[in-house]
mmCIF file of C-alpha atoms and ligand atoms in Angstrom:
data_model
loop_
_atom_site.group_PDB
_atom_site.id
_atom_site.type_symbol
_atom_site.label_atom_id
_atom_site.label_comp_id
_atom_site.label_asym_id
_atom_site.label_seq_id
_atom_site.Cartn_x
_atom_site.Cartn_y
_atom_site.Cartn_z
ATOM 1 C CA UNK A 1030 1.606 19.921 -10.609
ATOM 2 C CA UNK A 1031 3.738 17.533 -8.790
ATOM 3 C CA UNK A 1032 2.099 15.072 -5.941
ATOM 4 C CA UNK A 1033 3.289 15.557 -2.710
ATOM 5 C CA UNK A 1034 5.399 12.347 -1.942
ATOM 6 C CA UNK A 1035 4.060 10.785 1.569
ATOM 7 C CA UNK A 1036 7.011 8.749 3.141
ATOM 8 C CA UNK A 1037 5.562 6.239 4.637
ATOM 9 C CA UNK A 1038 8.486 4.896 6.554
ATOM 10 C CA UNK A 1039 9.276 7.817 8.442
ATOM 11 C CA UNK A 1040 5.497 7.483 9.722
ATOM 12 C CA UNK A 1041 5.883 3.935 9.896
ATOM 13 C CA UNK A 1042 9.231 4.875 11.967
ATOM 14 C CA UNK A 1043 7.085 7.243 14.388
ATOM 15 C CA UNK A 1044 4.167 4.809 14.606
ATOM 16 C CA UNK A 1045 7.013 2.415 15.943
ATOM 17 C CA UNK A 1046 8.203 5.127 18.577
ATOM 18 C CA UNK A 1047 5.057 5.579 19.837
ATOM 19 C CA UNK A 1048 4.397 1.751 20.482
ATOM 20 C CA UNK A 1049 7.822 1.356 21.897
ATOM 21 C CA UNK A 1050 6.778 3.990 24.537
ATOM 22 C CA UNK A 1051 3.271 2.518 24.907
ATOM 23 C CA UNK A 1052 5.132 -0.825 25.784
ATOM 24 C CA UNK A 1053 7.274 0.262 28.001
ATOM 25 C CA UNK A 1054 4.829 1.975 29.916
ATOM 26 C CA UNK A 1055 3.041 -1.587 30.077
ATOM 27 C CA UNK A 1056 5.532 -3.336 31.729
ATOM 28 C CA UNK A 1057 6.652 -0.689 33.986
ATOM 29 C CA UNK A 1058 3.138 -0.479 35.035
ATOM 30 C CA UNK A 1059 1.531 -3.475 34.669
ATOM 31 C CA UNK A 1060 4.718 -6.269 34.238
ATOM 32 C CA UNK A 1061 3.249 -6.770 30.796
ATOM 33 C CA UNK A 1062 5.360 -7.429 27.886
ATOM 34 C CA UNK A 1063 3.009 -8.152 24.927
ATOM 35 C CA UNK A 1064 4.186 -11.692 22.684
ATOM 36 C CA UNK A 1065 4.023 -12.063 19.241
ATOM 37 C CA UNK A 1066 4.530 -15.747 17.906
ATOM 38 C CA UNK A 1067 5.044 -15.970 14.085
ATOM 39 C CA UNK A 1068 4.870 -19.371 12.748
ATOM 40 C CA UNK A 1069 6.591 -19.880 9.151
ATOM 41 C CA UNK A 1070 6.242 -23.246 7.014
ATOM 42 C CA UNK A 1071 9.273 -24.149 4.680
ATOM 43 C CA UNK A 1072 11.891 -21.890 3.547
ATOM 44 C CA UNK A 1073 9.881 -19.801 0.669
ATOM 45 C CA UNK A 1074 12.691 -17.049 0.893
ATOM 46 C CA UNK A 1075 10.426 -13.581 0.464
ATOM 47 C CA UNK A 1076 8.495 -15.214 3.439
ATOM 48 C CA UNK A 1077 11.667 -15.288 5.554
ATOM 49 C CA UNK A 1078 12.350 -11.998 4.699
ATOM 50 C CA UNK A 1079 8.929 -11.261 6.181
ATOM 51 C CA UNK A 1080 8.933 -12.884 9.045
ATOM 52 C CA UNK A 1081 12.485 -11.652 9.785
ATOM 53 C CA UNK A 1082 11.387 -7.868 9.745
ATOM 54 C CA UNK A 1083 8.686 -8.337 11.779
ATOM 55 C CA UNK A 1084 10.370 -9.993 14.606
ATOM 56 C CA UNK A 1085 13.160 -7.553 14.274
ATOM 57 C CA UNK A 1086 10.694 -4.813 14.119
ATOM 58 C CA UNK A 1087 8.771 -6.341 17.206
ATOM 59 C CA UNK A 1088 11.927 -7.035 19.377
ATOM 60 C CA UNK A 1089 13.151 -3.088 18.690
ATOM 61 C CA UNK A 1090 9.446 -2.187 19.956
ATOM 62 C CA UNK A 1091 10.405 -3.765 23.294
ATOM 63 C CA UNK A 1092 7.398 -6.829 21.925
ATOM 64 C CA UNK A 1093 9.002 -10.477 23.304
ATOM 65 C CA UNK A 1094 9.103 -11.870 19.622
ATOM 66 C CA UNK A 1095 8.965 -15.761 19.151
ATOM 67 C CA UNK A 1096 9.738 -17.363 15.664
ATOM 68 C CA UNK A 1097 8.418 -21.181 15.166
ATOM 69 C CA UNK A 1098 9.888 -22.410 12.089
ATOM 70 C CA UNK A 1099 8.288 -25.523 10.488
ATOM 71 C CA UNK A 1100 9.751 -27.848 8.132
ATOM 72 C CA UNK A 1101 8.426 -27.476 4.568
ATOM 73 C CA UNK A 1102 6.686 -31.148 4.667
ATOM 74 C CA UNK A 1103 4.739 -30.443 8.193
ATOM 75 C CA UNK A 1104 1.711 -31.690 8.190
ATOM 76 C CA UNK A 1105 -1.691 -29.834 8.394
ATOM 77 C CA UNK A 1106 -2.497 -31.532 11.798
ATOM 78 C CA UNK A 1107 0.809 -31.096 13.135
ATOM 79 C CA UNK A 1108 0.784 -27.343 12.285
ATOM 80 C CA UNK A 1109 -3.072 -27.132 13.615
ATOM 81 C CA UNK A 1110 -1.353 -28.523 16.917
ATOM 82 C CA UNK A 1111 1.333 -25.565 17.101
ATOM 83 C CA UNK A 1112 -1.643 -23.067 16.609
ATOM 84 C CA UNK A 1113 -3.785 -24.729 18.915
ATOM 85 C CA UNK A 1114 -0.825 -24.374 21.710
ATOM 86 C CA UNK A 1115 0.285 -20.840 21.190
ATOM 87 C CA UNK A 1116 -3.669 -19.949 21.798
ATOM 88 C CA UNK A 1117 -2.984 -21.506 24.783
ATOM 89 C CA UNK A 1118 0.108 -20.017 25.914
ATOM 90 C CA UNK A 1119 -0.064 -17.189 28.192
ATOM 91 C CA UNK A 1120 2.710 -15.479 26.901
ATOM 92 C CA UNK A 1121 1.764 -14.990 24.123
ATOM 93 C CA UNK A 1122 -1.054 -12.161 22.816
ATOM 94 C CA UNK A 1123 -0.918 -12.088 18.846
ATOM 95 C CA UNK A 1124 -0.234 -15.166 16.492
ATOM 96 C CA UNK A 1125 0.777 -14.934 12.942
ATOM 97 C CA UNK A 1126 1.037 -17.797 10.341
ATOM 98 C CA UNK A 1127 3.213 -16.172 7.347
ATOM 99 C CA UNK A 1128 1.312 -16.788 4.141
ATOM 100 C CA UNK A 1129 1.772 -18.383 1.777
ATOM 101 C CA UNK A 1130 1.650 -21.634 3.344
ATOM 102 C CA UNK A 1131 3.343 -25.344 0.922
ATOM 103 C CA UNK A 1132 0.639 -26.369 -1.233
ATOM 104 C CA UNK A 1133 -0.074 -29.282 0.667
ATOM 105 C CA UNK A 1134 -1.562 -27.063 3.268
ATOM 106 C CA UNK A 1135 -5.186 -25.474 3.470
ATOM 107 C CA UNK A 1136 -4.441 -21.811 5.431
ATOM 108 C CA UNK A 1137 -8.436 -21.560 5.874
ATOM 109 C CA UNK A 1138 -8.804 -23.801 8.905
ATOM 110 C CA UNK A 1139 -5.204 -22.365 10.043
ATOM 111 C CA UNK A 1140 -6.852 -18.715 10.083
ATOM 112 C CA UNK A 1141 -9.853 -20.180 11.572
ATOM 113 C CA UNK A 1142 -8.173 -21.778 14.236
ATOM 114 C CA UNK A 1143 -6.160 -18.697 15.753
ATOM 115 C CA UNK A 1144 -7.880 -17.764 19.098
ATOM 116 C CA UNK A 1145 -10.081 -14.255 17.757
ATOM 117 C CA UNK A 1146 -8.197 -12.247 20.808
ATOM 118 C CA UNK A 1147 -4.792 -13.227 19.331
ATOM 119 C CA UNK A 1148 -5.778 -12.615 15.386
ATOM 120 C CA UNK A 1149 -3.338 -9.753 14.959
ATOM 121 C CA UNK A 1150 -3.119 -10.288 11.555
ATOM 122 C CA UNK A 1151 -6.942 -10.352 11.470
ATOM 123 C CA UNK A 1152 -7.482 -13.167 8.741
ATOM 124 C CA UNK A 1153 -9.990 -15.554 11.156
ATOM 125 C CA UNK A 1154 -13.257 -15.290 9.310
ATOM 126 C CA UNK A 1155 -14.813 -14.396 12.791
ATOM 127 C CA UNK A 1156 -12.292 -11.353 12.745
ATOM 128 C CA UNK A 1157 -13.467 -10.628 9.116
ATOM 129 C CA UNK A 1158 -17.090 -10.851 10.509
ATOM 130 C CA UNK A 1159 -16.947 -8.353 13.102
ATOM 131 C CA UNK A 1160 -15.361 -5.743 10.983
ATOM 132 C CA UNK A 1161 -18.150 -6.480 8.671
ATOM 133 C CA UNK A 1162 -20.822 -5.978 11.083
ATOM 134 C CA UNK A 1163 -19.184 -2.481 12.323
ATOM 135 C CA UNK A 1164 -17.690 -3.669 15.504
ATOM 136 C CA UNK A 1165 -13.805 -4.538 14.673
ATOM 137 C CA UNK A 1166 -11.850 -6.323 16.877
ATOM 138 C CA UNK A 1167 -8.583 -6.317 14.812
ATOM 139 C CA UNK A 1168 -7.657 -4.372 11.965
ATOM 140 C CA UNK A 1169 -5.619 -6.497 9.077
ATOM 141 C CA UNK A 1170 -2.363 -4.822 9.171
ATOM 142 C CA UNK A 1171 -1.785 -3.441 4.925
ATOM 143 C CA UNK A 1172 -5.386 -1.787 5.807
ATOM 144 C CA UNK A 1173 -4.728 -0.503 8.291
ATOM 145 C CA UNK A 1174 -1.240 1.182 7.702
ATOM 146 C CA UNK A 1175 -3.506 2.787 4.560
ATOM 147 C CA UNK A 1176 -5.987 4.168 7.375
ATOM 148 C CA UNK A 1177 -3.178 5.618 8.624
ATOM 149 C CA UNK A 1178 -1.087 6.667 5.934
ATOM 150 C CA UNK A 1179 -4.735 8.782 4.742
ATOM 151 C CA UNK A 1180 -5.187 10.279 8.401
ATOM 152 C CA UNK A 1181 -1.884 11.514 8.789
ATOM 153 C CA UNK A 1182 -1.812 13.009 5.466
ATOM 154 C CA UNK A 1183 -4.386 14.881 6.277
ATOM 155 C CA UNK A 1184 -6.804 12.983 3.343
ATOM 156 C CA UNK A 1185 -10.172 13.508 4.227
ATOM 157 C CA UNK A 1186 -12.456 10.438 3.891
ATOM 158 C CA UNK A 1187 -15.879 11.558 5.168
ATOM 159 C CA UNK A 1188 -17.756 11.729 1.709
ATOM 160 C CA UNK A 1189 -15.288 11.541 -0.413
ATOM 161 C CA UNK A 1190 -15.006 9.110 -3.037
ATOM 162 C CA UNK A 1191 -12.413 6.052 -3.016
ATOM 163 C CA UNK A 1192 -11.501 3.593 -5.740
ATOM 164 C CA UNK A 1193 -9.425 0.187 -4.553
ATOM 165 C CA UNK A 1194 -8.385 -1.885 -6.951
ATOM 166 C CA UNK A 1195 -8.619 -5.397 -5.766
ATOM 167 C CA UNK A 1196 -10.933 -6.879 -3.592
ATOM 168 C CA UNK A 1197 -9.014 -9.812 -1.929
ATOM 169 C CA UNK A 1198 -9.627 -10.299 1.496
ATOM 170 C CA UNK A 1199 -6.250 -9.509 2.632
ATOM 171 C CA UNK A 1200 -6.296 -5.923 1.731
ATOM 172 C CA UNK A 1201 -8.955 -4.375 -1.034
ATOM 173 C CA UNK A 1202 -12.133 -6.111 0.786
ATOM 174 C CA UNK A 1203 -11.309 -5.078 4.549
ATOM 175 C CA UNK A 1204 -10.146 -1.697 3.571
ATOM 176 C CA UNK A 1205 -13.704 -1.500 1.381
ATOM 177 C CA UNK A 1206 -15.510 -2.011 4.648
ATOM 178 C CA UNK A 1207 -12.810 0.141 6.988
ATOM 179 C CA UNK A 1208 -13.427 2.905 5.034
ATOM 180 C CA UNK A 1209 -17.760 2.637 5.177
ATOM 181 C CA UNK A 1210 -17.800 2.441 8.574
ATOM 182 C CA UNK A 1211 -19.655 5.374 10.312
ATOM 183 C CA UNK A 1212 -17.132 7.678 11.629
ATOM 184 C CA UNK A 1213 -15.145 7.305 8.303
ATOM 185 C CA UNK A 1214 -17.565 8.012 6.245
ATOM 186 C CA UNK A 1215 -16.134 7.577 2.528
ATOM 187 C CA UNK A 1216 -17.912 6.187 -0.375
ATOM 188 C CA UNK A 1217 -16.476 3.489 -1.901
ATOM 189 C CA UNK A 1218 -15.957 1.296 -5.227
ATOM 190 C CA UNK A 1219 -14.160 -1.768 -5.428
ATOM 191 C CA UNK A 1220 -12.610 -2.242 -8.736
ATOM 192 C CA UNK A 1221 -11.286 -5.487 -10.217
ATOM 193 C CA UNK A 1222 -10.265 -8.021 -13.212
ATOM 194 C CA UNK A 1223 -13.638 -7.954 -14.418
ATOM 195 C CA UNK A 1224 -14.541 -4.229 -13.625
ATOM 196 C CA UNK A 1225 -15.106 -2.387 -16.898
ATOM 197 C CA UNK A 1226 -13.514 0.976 -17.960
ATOM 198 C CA UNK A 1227 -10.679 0.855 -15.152
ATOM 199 C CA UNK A 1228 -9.815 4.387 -16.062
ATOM 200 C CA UNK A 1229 -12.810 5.664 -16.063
ATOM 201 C CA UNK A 1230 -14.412 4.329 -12.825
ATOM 202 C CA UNK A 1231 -10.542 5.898 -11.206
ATOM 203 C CA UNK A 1232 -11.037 8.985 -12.743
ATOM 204 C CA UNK A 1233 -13.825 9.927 -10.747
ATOM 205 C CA UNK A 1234 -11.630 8.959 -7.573
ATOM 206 C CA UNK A 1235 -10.541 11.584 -4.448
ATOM 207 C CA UNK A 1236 -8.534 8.580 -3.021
ATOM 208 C CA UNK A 1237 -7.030 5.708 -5.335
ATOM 209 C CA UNK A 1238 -6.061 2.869 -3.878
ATOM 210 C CA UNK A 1239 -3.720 0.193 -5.938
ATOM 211 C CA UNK A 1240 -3.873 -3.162 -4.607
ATOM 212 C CA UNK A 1241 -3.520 -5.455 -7.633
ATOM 213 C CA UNK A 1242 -0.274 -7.092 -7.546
ATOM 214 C CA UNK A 1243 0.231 -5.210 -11.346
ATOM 215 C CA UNK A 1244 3.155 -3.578 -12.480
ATOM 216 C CA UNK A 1245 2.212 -0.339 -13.566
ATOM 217 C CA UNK A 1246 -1.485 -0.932 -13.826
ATOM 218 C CA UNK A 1247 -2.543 2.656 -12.424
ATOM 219 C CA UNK A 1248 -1.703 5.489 -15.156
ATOM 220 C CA UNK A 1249 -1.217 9.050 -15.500
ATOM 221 C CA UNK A 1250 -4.632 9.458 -17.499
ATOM 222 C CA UNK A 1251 -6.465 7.426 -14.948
ATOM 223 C CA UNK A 1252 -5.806 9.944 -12.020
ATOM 224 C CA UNK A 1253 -8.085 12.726 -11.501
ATOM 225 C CA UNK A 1254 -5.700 15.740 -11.100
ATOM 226 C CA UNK A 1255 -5.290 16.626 -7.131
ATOM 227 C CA UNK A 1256 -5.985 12.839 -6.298
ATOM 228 C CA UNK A 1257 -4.860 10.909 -3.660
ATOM 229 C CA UNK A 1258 -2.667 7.459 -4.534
ATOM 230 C CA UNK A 1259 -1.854 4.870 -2.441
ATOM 231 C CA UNK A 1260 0.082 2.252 -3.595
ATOM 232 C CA UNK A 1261 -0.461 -1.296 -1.969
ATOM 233 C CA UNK A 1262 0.958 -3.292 -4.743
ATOM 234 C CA UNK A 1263 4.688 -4.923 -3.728
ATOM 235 C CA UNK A 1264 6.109 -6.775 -7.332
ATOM 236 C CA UNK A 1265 8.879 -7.155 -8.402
ATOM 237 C CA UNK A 1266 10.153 -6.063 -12.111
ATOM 238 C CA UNK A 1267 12.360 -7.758 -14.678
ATOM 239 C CA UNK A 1268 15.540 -6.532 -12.803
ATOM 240 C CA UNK A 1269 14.324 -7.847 -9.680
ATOM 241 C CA UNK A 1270 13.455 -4.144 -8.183
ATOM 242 C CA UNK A 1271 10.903 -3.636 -6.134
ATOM 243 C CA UNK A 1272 7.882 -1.945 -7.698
ATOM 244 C CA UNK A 1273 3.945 -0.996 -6.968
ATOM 245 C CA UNK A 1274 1.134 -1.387 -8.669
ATOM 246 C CA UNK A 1275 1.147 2.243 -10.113
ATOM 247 C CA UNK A 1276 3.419 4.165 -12.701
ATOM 248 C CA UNK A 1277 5.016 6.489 -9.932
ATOM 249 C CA UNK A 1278 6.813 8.856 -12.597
ATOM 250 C CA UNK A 1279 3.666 9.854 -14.282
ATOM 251 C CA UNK A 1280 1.245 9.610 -11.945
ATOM 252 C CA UNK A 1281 3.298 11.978 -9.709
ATOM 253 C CA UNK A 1282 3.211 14.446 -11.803
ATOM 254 C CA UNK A 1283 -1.050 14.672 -11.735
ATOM 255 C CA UNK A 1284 -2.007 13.172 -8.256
ATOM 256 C CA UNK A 1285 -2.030 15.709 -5.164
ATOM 257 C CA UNK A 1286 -0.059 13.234 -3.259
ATOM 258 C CA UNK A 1287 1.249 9.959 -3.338
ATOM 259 C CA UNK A 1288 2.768 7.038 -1.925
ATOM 260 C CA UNK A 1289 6.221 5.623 -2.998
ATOM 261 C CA UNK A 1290 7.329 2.172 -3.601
ATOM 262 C CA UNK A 1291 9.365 0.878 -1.396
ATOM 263 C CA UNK A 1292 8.956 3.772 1.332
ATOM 264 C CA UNK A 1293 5.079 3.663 1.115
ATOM 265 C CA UNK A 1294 2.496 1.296 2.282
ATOM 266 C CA UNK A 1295 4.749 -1.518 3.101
ATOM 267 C CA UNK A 1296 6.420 -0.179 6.410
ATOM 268 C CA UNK A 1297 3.204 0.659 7.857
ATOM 269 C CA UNK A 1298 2.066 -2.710 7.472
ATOM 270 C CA UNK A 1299 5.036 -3.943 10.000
ATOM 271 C CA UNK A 1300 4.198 -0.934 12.333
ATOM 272 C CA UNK A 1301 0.481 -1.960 12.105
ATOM 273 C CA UNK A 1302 1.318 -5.612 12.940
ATOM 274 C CA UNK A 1303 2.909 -4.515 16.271
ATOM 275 C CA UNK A 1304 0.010 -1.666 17.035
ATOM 276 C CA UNK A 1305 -2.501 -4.951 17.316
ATOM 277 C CA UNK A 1306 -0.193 -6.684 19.484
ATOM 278 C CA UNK A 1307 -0.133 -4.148 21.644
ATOM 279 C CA UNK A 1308 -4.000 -3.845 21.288
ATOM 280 C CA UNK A 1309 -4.276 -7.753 21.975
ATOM 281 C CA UNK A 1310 -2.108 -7.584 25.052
ATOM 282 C CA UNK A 1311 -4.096 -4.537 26.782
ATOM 283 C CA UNK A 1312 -7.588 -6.380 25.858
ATOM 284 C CA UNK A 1313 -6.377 -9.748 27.160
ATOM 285 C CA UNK A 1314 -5.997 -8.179 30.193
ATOM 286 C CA UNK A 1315 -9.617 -6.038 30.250
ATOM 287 C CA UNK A 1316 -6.954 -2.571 29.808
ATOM 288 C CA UNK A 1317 -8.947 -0.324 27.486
ATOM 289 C CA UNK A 1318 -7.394 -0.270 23.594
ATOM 290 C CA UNK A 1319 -6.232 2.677 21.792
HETATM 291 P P1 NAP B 868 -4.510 -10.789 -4.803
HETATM 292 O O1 NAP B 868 -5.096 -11.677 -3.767
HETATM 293 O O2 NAP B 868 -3.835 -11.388 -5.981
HETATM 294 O O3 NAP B 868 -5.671 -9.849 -5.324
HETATM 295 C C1 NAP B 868 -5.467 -8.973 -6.390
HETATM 296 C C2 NAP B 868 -6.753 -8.255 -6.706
HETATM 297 O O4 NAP B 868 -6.501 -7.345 -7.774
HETATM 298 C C3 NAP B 868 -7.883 -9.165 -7.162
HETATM 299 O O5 NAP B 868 -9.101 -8.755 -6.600
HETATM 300 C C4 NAP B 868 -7.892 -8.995 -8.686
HETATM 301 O O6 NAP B 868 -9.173 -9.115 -9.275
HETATM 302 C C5 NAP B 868 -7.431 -7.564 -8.820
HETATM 303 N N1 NAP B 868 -6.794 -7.355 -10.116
HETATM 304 C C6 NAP B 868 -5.785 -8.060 -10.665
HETATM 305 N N2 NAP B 868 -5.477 -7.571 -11.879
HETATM 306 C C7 NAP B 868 -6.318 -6.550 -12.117
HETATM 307 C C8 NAP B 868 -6.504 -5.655 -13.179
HETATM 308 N N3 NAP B 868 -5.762 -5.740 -14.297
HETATM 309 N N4 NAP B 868 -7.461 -4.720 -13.083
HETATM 310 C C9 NAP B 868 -8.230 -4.622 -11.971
HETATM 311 N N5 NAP B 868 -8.085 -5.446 -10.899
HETATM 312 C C10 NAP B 868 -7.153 -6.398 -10.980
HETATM 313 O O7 NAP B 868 -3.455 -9.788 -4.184
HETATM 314 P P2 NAP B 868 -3.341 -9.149 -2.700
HETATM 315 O O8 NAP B 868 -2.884 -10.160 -1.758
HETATM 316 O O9 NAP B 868 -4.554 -8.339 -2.394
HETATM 317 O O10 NAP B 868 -2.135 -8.145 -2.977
HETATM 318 C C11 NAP B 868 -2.222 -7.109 -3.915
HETATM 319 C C12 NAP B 868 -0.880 -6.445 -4.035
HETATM 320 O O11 NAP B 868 -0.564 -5.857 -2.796
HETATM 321 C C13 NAP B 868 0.277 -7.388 -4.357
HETATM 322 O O12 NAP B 868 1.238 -6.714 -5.135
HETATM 323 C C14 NAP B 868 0.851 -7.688 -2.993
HETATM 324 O O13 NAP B 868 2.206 -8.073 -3.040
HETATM 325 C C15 NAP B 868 0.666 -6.363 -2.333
HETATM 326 N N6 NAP B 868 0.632 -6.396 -0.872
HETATM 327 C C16 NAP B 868 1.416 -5.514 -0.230
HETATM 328 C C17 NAP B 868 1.410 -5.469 1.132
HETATM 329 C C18 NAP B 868 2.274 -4.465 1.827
HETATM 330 O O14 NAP B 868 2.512 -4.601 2.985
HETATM 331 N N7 NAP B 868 2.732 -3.431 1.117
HETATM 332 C C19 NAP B 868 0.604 -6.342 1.865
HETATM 333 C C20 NAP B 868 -0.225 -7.216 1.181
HETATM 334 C C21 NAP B 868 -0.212 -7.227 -0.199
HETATM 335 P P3 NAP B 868 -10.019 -10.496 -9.250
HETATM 336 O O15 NAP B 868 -10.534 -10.614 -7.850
HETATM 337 O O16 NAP B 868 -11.088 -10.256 -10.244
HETATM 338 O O17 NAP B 868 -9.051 -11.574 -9.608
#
């Protein structure tokens, strides 16, 4: 059996259409152009790369896109300052501070910091709360491109069983909770570096989710045939490709369907990031959400 390959960019593409529209629609009707502000410390180069995308990605949507560039010796007040400002700024609905921040700087009061109605990359603790207690205001963005990713592929969750592997709370933890919420209905075990019998405990997965940061961590053997894989994990190999977390030439020939890397997860995330923009811009202005 070979896994049906989901292309995740062409969704991501579509996802990107449809907010595009939803903007426009927004302004025609309303004179509302929803703002993004990405703030980037210091010239790590993959972070760039990041940040780049997304404002290309947000400007294409018809999203005004600002970039505020630090220099790589900022200080934590001075930074606290920009974040402070952009929470006040009108124009803009959704802040992002590109992680990872110089050592010198502590992201937690950053995160903390960013107004909750502009958290569009949903890493305020009060944001992390609220999805927590079952009443989300944001979505983080690599979640919720998965969400997505599963829904469109037609993957039911309601009472099936799903492995992650990792349980940071960028991606593994959120998703745990996204995917127990009533409504979605899955059961869910969170696997990590200490979990015992990896292979075992994924075996007995409908849905495997690889969010490790591991080259080739996920196996053939460890996929229950007919199994859904998603790949979170973006490294990068001794030849400086870009790989995930899971060993894509074996695995697809047992899983039921599976995501690629590149082409998977990691376009969704973008399209995601631009989807709770749009969200933060309609609630800002009491307009009901998607
Ligand atoms: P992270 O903070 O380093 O967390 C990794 C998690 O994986 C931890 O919980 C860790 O367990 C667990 N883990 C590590 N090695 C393991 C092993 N051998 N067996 C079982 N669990 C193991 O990483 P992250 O930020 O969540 O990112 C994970 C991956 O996703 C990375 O490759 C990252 O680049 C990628 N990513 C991709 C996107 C995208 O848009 N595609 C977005 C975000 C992240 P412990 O907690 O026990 O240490």
């Amino acid at each position: 059996m070979t896994a049906r390959i989901i292309d995740g960019k062409a969704l991501a593409q579509q996802v990107r259409e449809r907010i595009a529209g939803e903007v426009a629609q927004l302004r025609d009707e309303r004179g509302v152009t929803p703002g993004l502000a990405a703030v980037l410390v210091g010239e790590d180069p993959a972070s760039q790369v990041y940040v780049g995308m997304k404002h290309r990605a947000s400007e294409a949507a018809g999203l005004r896109s600002q970039q505020r560039v630090l220099a790589a010796d900022t200080g934590q007040s001075e930074l606290e300052e920009l974040v402070a400002q952009l929470n006040e700024d009108d124009e803009v609905d959704g802040i992002l501070v590109q992680l990872p921040l110089p050592d010198h700087l502590d992201p937690g009061p950053v995160q903390e910091l960013i107004a909750p109605a502009k958290d569009v990359d949903a890493l305020n603790p009060y944001t992390a709360g609220r999805l927590a207690v079952g009443d989300p205001t944001f979505l983080s963005c690599t979640p919720y491109g998965v969400l997505e990713i599963l829904a469109h592929a037609g993957v039911e969750l309601a009472g099936s069983h799903v492995v992650i592997v990792g349980r940071s709370n960028l991606v593994g933890r959120p998703l745990s909770v996204m995917m127990t919420l009533k409504g979605r209905d899955a059961t869910v075990t969170v696997a990590h570096s200490r979990t015992r019998d990896l292979a075992g405990v994924c075996r007995t997965a409908d849905v495997v989710v690889a969010a490790a940061g591991r080259i080739g961590l996920i196996t053939a053997d460890m996929v229950r045939p007919g199994a859904t894989v998603i790949d979170v994990g973006t490294n990068r190999d001794d030849d400086g490709k870009l790989v995930g977390d899971v060993d894509f030439a074996g695995v697809v020939e047992v899983a039921g369907a599976i995501t690629p890397v590149p082409g998977g997860v990691g376009p969704m995330t973008v399209a995601m990031l631009l989807q709770n923009t749009l969200e933060a811009a309609r609630a800002r202005r009491g307009l009901p959400r998607r």
